[in-house]
mmCIF file of C-alpha atoms in Angstrom:
data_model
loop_
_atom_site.group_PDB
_atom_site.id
_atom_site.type_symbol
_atom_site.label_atom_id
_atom_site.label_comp_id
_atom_site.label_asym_id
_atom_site.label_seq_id
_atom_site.Cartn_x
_atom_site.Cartn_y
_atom_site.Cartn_z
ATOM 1 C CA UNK A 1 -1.066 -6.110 -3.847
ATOM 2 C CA UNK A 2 0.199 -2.731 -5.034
ATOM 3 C CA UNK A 3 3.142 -3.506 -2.707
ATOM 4 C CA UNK A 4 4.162 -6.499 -4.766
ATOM 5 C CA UNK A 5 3.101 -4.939 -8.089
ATOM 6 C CA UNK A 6 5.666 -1.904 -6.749
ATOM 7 C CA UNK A 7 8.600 -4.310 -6.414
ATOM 8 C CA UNK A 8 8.072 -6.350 -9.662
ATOM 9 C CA UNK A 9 7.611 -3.092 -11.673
ATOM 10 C CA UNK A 10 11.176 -2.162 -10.267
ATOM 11 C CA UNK A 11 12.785 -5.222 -10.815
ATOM 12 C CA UNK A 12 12.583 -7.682 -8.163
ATOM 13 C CA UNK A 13 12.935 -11.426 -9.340
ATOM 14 C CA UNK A 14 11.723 -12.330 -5.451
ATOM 15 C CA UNK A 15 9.245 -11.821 -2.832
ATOM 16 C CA UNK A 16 9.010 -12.974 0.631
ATOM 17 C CA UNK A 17 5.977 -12.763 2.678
ATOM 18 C CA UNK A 18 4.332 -14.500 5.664
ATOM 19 C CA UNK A 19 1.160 -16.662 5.913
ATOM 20 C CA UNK A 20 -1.281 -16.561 8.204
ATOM 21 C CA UNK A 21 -4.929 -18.221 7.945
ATOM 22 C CA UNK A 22 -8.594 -16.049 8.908
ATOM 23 C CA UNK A 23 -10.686 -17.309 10.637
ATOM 24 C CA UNK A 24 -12.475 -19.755 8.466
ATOM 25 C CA UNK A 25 -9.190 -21.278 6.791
ATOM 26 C CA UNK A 26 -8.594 -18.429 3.710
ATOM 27 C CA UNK A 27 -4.702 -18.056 3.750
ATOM 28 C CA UNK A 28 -3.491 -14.100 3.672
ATOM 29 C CA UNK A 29 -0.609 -12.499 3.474
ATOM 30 C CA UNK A 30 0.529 -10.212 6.348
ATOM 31 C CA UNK A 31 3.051 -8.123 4.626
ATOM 32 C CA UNK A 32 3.316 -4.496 4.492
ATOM 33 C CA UNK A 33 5.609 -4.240 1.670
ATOM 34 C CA UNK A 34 8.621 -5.963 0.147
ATOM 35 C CA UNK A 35 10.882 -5.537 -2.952
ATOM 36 C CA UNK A 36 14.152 -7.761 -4.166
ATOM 37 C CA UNK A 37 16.563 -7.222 -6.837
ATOM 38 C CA UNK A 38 19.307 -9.123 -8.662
ATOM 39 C CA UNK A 39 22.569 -7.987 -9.495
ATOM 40 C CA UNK A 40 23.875 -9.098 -13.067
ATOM 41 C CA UNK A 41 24.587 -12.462 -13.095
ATOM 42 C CA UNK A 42 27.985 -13.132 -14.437
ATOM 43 C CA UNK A 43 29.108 -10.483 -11.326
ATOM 44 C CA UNK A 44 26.942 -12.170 -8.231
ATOM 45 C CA UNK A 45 23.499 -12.807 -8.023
ATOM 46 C CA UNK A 46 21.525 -11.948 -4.681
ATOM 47 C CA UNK A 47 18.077 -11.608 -3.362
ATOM 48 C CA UNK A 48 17.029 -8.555 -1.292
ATOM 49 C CA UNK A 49 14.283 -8.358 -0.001
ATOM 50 C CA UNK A 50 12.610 -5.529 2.674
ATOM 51 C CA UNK A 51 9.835 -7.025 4.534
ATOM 52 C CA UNK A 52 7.664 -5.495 7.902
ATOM 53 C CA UNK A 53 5.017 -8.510 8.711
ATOM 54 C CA UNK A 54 2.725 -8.841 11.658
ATOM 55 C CA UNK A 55 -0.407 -11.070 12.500
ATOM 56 C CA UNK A 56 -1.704 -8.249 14.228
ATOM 57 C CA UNK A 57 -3.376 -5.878 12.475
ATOM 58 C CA UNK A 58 -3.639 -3.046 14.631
ATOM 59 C CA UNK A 59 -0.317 -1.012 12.579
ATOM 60 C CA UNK A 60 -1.654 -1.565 9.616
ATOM 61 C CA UNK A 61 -5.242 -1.445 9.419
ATOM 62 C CA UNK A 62 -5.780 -0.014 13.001
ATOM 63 C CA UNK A 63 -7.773 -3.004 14.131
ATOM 64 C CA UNK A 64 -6.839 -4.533 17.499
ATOM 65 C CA UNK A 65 -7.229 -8.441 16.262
ATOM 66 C CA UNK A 66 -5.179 -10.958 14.364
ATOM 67 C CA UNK A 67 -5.742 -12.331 11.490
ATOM 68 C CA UNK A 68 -6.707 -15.527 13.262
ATOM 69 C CA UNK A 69 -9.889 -13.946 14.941
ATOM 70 C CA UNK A 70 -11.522 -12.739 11.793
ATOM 71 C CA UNK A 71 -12.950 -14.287 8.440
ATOM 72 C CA UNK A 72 -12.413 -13.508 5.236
ATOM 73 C CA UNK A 73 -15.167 -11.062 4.548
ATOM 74 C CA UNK A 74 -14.090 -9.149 7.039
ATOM 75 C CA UNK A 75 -10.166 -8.954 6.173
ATOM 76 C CA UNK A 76 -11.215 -7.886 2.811
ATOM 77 C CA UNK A 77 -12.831 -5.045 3.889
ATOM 78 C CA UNK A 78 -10.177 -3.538 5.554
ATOM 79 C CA UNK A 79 -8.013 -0.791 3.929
ATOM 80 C CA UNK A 80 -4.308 0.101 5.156
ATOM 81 C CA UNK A 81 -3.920 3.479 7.293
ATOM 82 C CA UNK A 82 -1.072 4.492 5.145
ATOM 83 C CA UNK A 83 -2.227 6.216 1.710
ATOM 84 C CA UNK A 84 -2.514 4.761 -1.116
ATOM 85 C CA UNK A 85 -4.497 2.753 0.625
ATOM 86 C CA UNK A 86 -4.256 -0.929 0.082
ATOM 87 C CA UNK A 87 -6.594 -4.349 0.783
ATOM 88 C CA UNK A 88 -4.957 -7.055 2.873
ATOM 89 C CA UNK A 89 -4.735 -9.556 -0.018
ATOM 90 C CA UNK A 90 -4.816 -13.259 0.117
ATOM 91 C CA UNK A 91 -2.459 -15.540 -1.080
ATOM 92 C CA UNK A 92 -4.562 -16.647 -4.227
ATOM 93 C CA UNK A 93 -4.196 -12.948 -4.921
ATOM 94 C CA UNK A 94 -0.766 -13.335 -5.206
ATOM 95 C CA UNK A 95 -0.188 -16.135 -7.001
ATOM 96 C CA UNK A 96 -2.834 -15.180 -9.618
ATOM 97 C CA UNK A 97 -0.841 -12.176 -10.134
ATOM 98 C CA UNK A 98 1.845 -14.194 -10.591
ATOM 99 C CA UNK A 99 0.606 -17.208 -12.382
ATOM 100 C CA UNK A 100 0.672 -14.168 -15.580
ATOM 101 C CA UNK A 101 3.203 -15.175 -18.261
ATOM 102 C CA UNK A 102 5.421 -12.128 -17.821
ATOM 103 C CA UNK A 103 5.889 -12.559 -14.656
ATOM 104 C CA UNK A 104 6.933 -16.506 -14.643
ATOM 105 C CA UNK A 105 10.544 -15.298 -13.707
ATOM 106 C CA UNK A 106 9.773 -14.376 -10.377
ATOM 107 C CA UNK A 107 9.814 -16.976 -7.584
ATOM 108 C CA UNK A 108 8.597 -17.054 -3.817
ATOM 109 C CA UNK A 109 9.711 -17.525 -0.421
ATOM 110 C CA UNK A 110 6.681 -18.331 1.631
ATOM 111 C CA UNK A 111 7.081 -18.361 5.485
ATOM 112 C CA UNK A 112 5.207 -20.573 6.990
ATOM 113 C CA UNK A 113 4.505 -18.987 10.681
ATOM 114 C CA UNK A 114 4.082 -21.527 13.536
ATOM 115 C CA UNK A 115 1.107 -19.386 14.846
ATOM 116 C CA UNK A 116 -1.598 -21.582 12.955
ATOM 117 C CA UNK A 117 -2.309 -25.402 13.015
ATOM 118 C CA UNK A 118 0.358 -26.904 10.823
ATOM 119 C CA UNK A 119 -1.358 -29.169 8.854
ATOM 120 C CA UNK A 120 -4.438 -26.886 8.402
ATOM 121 C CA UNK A 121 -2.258 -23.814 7.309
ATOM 122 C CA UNK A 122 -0.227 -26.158 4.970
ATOM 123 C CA UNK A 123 -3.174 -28.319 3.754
ATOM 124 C CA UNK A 124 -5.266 -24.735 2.784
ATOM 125 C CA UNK A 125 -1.549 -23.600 1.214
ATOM 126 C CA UNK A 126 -1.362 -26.168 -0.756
ATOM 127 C CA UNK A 127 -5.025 -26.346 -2.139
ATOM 128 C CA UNK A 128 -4.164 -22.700 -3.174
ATOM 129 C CA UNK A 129 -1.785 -23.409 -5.082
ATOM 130 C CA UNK A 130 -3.108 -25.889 -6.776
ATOM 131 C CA UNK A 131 -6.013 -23.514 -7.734
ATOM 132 C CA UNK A 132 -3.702 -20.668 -9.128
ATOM 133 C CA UNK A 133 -2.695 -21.232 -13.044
ATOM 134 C CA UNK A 134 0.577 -20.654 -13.957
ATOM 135 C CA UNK A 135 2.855 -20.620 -17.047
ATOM 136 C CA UNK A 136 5.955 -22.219 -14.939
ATOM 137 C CA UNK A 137 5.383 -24.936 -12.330
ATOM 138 C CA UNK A 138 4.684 -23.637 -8.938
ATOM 139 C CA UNK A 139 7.234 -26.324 -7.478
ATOM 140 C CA UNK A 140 9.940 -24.265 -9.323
ATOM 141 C CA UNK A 141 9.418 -20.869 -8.344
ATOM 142 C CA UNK A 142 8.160 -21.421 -4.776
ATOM 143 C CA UNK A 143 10.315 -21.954 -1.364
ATOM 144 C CA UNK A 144 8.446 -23.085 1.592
ATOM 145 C CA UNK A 145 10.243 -21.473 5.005
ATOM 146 C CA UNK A 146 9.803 -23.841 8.121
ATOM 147 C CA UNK A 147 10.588 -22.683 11.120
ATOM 148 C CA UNK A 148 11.018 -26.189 13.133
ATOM 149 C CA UNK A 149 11.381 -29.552 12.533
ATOM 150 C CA UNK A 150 7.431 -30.527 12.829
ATOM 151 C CA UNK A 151 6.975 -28.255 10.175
ATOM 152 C CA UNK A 152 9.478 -29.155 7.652
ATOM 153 C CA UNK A 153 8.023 -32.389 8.037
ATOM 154 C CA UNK A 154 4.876 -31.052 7.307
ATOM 155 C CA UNK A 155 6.068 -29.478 4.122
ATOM 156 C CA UNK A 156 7.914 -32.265 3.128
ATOM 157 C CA UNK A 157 4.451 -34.328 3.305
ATOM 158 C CA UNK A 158 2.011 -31.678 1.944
ATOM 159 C CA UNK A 159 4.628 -30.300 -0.917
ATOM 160 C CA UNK A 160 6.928 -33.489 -1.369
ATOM 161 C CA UNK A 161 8.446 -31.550 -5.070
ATOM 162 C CA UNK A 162 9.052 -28.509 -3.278
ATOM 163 C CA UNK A 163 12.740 -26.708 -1.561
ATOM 164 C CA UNK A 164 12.179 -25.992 1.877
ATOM 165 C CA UNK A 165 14.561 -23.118 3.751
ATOM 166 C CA UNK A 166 14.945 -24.133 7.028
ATOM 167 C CA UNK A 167 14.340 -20.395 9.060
ATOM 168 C CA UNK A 168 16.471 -19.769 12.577
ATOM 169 C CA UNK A 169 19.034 -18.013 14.189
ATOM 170 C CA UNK A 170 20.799 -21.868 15.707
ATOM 171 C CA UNK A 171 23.675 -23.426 13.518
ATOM 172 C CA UNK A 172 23.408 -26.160 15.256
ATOM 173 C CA UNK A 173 19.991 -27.062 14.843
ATOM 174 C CA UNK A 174 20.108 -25.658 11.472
ATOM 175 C CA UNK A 175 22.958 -28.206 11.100
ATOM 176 C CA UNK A 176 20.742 -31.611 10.429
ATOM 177 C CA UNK A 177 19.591 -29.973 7.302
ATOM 178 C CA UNK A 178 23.294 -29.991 5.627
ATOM 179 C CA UNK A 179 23.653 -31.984 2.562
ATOM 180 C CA UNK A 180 19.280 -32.754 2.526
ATOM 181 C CA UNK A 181 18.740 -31.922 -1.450
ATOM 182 C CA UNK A 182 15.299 -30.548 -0.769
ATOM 183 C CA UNK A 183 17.072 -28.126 1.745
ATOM 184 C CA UNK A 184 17.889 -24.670 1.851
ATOM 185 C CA UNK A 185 18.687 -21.692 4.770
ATOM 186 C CA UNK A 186 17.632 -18.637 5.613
ATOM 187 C CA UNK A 187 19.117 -17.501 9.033
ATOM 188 C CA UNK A 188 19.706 -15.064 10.965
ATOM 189 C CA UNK A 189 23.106 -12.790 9.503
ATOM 190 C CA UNK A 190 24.449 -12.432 13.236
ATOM 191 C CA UNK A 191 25.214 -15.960 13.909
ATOM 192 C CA UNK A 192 26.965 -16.353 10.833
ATOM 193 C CA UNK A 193 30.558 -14.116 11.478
ATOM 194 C CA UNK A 194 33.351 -15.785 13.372
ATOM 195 C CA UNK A 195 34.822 -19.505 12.583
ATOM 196 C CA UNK A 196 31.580 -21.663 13.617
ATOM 197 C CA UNK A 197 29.640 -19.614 11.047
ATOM 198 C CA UNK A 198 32.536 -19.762 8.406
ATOM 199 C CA UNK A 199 32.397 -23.342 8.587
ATOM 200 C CA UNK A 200 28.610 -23.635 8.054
ATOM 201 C CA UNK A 201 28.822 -21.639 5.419
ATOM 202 C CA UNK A 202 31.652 -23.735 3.733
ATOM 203 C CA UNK A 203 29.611 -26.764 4.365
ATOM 204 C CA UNK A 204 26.144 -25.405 2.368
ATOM 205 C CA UNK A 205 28.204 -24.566 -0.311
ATOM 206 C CA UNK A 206 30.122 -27.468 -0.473
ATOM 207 C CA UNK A 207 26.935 -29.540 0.200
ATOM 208 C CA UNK A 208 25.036 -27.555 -3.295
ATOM 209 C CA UNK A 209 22.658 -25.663 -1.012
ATOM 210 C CA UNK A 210 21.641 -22.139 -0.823
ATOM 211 C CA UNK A 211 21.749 -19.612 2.393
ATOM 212 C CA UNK A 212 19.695 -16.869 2.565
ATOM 213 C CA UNK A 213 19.980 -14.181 5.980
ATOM 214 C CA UNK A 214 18.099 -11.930 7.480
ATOM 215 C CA UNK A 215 17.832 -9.016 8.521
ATOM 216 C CA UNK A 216 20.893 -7.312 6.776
ATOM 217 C CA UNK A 217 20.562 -2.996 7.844
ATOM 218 C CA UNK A 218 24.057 -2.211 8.399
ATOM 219 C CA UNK A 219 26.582 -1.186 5.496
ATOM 220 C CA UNK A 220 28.983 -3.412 6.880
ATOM 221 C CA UNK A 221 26.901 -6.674 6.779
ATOM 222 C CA UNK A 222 25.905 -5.780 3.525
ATOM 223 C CA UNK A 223 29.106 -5.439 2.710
ATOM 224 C CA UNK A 224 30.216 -8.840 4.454
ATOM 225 C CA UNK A 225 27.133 -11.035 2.953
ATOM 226 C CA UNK A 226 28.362 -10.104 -0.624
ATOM 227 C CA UNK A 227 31.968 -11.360 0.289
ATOM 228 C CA UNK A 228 30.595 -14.293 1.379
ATOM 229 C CA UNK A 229 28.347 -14.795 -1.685
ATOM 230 C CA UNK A 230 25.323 -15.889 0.725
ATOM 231 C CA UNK A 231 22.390 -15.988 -2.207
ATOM 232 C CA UNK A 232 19.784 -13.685 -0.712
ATOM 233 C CA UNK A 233 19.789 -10.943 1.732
ATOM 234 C CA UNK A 234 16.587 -9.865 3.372
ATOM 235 C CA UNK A 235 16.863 -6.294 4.255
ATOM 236 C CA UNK A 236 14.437 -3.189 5.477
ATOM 237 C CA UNK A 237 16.730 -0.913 3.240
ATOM 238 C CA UNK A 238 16.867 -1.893 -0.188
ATOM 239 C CA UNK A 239 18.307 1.546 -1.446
ATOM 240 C CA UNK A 240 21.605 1.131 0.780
ATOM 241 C CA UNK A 241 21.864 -2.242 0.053
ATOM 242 C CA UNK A 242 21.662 -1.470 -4.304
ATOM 243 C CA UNK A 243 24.272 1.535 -3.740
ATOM 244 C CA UNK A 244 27.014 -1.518 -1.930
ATOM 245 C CA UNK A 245 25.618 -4.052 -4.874
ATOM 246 C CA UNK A 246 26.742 -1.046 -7.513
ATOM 247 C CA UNK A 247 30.240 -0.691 -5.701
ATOM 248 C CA UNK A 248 30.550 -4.755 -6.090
ATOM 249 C CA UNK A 249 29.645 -4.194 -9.888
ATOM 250 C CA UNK A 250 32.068 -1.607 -10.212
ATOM 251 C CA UNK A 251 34.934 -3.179 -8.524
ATOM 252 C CA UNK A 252 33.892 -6.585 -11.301
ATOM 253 C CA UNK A 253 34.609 -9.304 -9.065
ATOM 254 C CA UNK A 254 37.367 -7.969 -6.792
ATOM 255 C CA UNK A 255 37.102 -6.743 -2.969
ATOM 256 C CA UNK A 256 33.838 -4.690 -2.401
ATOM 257 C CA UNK A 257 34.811 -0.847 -2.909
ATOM 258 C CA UNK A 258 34.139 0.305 1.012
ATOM 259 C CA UNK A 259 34.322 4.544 2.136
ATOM 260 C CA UNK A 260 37.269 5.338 4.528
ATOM 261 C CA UNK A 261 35.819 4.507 7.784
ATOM 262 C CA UNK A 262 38.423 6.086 9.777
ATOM 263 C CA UNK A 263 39.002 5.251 13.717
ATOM 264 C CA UNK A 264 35.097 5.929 14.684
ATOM 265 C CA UNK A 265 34.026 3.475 11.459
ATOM 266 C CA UNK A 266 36.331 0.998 13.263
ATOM 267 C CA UNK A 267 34.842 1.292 16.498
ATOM 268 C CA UNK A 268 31.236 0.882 14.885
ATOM 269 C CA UNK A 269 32.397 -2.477 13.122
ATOM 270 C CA UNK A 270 33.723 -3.567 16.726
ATOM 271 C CA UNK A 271 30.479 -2.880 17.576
ATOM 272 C CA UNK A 272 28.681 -4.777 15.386
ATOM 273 C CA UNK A 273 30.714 -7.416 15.612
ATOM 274 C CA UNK A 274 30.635 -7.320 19.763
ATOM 275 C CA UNK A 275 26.719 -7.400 19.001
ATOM 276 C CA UNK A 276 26.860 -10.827 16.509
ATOM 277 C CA UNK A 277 28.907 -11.994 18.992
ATOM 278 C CA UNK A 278 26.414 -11.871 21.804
ATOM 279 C CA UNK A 279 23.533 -13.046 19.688
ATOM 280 C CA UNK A 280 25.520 -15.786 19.000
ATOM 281 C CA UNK A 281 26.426 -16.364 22.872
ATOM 282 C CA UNK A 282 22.917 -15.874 23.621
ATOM 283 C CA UNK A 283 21.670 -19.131 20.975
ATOM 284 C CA UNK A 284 24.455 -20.987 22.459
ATOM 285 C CA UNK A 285 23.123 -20.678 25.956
ATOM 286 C CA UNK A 286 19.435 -21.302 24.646
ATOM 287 C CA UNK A 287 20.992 -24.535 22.902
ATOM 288 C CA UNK A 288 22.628 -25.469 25.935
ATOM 289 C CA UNK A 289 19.326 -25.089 28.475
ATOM 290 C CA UNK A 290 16.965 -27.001 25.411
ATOM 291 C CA UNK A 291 19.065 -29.928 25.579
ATOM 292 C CA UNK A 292 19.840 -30.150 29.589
ATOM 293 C CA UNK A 293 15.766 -29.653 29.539
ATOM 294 C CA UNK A 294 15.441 -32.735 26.493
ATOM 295 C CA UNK A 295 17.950 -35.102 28.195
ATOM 296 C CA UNK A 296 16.285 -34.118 31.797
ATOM 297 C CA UNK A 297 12.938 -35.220 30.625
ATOM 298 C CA UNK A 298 14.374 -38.422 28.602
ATOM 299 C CA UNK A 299 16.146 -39.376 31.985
ATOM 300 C CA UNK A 300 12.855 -39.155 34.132
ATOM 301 C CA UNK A 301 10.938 -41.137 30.942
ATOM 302 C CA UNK A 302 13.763 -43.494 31.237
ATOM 303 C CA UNK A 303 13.409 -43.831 35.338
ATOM 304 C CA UNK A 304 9.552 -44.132 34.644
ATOM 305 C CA UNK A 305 9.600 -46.710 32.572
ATOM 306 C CA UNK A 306 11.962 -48.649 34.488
ATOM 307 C CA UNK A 307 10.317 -48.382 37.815
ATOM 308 C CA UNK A 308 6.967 -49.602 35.931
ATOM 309 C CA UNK A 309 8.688 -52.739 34.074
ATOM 310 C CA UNK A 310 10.225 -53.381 37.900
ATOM 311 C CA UNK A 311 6.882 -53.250 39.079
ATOM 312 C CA UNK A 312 5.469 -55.703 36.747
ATOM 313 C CA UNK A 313 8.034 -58.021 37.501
ATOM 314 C CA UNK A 314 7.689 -58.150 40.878
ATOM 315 C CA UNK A 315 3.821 -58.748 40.264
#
């Protein structure tokens, strides 16, 4: 909690974090630490967030299990290696914290990991929730991240008043989602550059919804996502990312105020653009093997069901 505490105290207006259930059902959080900040709002208004999760919880605590194989009591015994040392809180933690009037402005992105039972994880999430008092509805100031379509459908049952960022590095399964009102993004920043990702991001906007990306390290995507006016960046270096925000404020509006990169700053853009590139080649040839493997096994359904209805005819 002292993580979240930290980042509130300094002026985040967001935190992110990951969910994971114990053992007997209690819902924790599996963050390290996180922070986010807004810029002013008549200049551009982003999220940044730094985040290090892991079910594990051998970095953190030293322990070689996951949250999975131990209860509560257990988990709440534990204290981080790192000094000061810190519990691994649960969500109710959290949102109690929260639930305090003065800190009603900040809101939530909660990713839902597809390591538990879907409906359990989201049943016990939402039971939680309903527990934890608050001055400003929880259905305002809390985005459920869904990482597939089973569990957006989940989310859409459990928390039908609730946004929902769909989470993933494929436009074109992200796609379906455009112009969905309960629907928002958060993807992964490589597969956004080039003209596929510039017309995604035209259609979200266009469409009223938000895009979030992740995870935003280098100057230059920093740089790039504020151009773009994508509404949250989730980042493991907050400092770097305030010092490019404080350029954008000083330029008001116009172009972001870059250093001279000289001929080796241009070769590390190439770079980074040769590596979004290949991300992007890489979910393309995922996207292409997932739906040769779909219609594959909808052909041999097909030829099953065909041979059995022949079979029934000719008895």
């Amino acid at each position: 909690m002292g993580a979240f505490r930290g980042a509130v105290e300094i002026g985040a207006h967001a935190i992110e974090t990951d969910l994971h259930l114990s053992k007997d059902g209690v819902v924790m959080l599996s963050h390290v630490r996180n922070s986010a900040f807004r810029l002013p709002e008549n200049v551009l208004a982003l999220t940044i967030v730094i985040r290090l999760q892991d079910a594990s919880l051998k970095r953190c605590f030293g322990v070689d299990k996951t949250v999975a194989e131990c209860d509560w009591s257990y988990l709440s015994s534990l204290k981080t290696l790192r000094e000061p040392q810190q519990g691994m809180p649960r969500l109710l933690d959290l949102l109690m914290y929260l639930g305090q009037p003065a800190q009603e402005h900040i809101w939530l992105l909660l990713d839902i990991k597809a390591d538990d039972d879907a409906d359990d994880l989201l049943i016990r999430t939402a039971k939680t929730i309903a527990l934890s008092p608050t001055t400003r509805a929880w259905s305002d100031r809390i985005v459920l991240g869904a990482w597939n379509a089973n569990y957006v459908d989940r989310c859409r049952q459990y928390f039908p008043n609730f946004k929902i960022a769909f989470i993933g590095f494929n436009l074109v399964f992200a796609r379906q989602y455009l112009g969905q009102p309960d629907m928002d993004f958060n993807l992964l920043q490589k597969m956004l550059p080039g003209p596929y990702g510039n017309h995604f991001m035209k259609a979200v906007k266009k469409a009223g919804q938000k895009l979030y990306v992740w995870t935003v390290n280098e100057e230059y995507w920093m740089e790039w996502s504020i151009r773009k006016q994508v509404d949250g960046v989730i980042t493991d270096d907050p400092k770097l990312f305030l010092e490019v925000c404080d350029r954008w404020v000083a330029a008001r509006g116009g172009s972001v105020v870059r250093r001279g990169c000289g001929s080796k700053g241009r070769g590390a853009v190439t770079r980074l653009y040769a590596w979004a590139f290949a991300w992007q080649l890489v979910s393309f040839l995922f996207t292409a093997i997932a739906w040769r493997r779909f219609t594959t096994i909808n052909k041999r359904k097909q030829g099953l069901i065909e041979v059995e209805q022949a079979t029934a005819v000719s008895t």
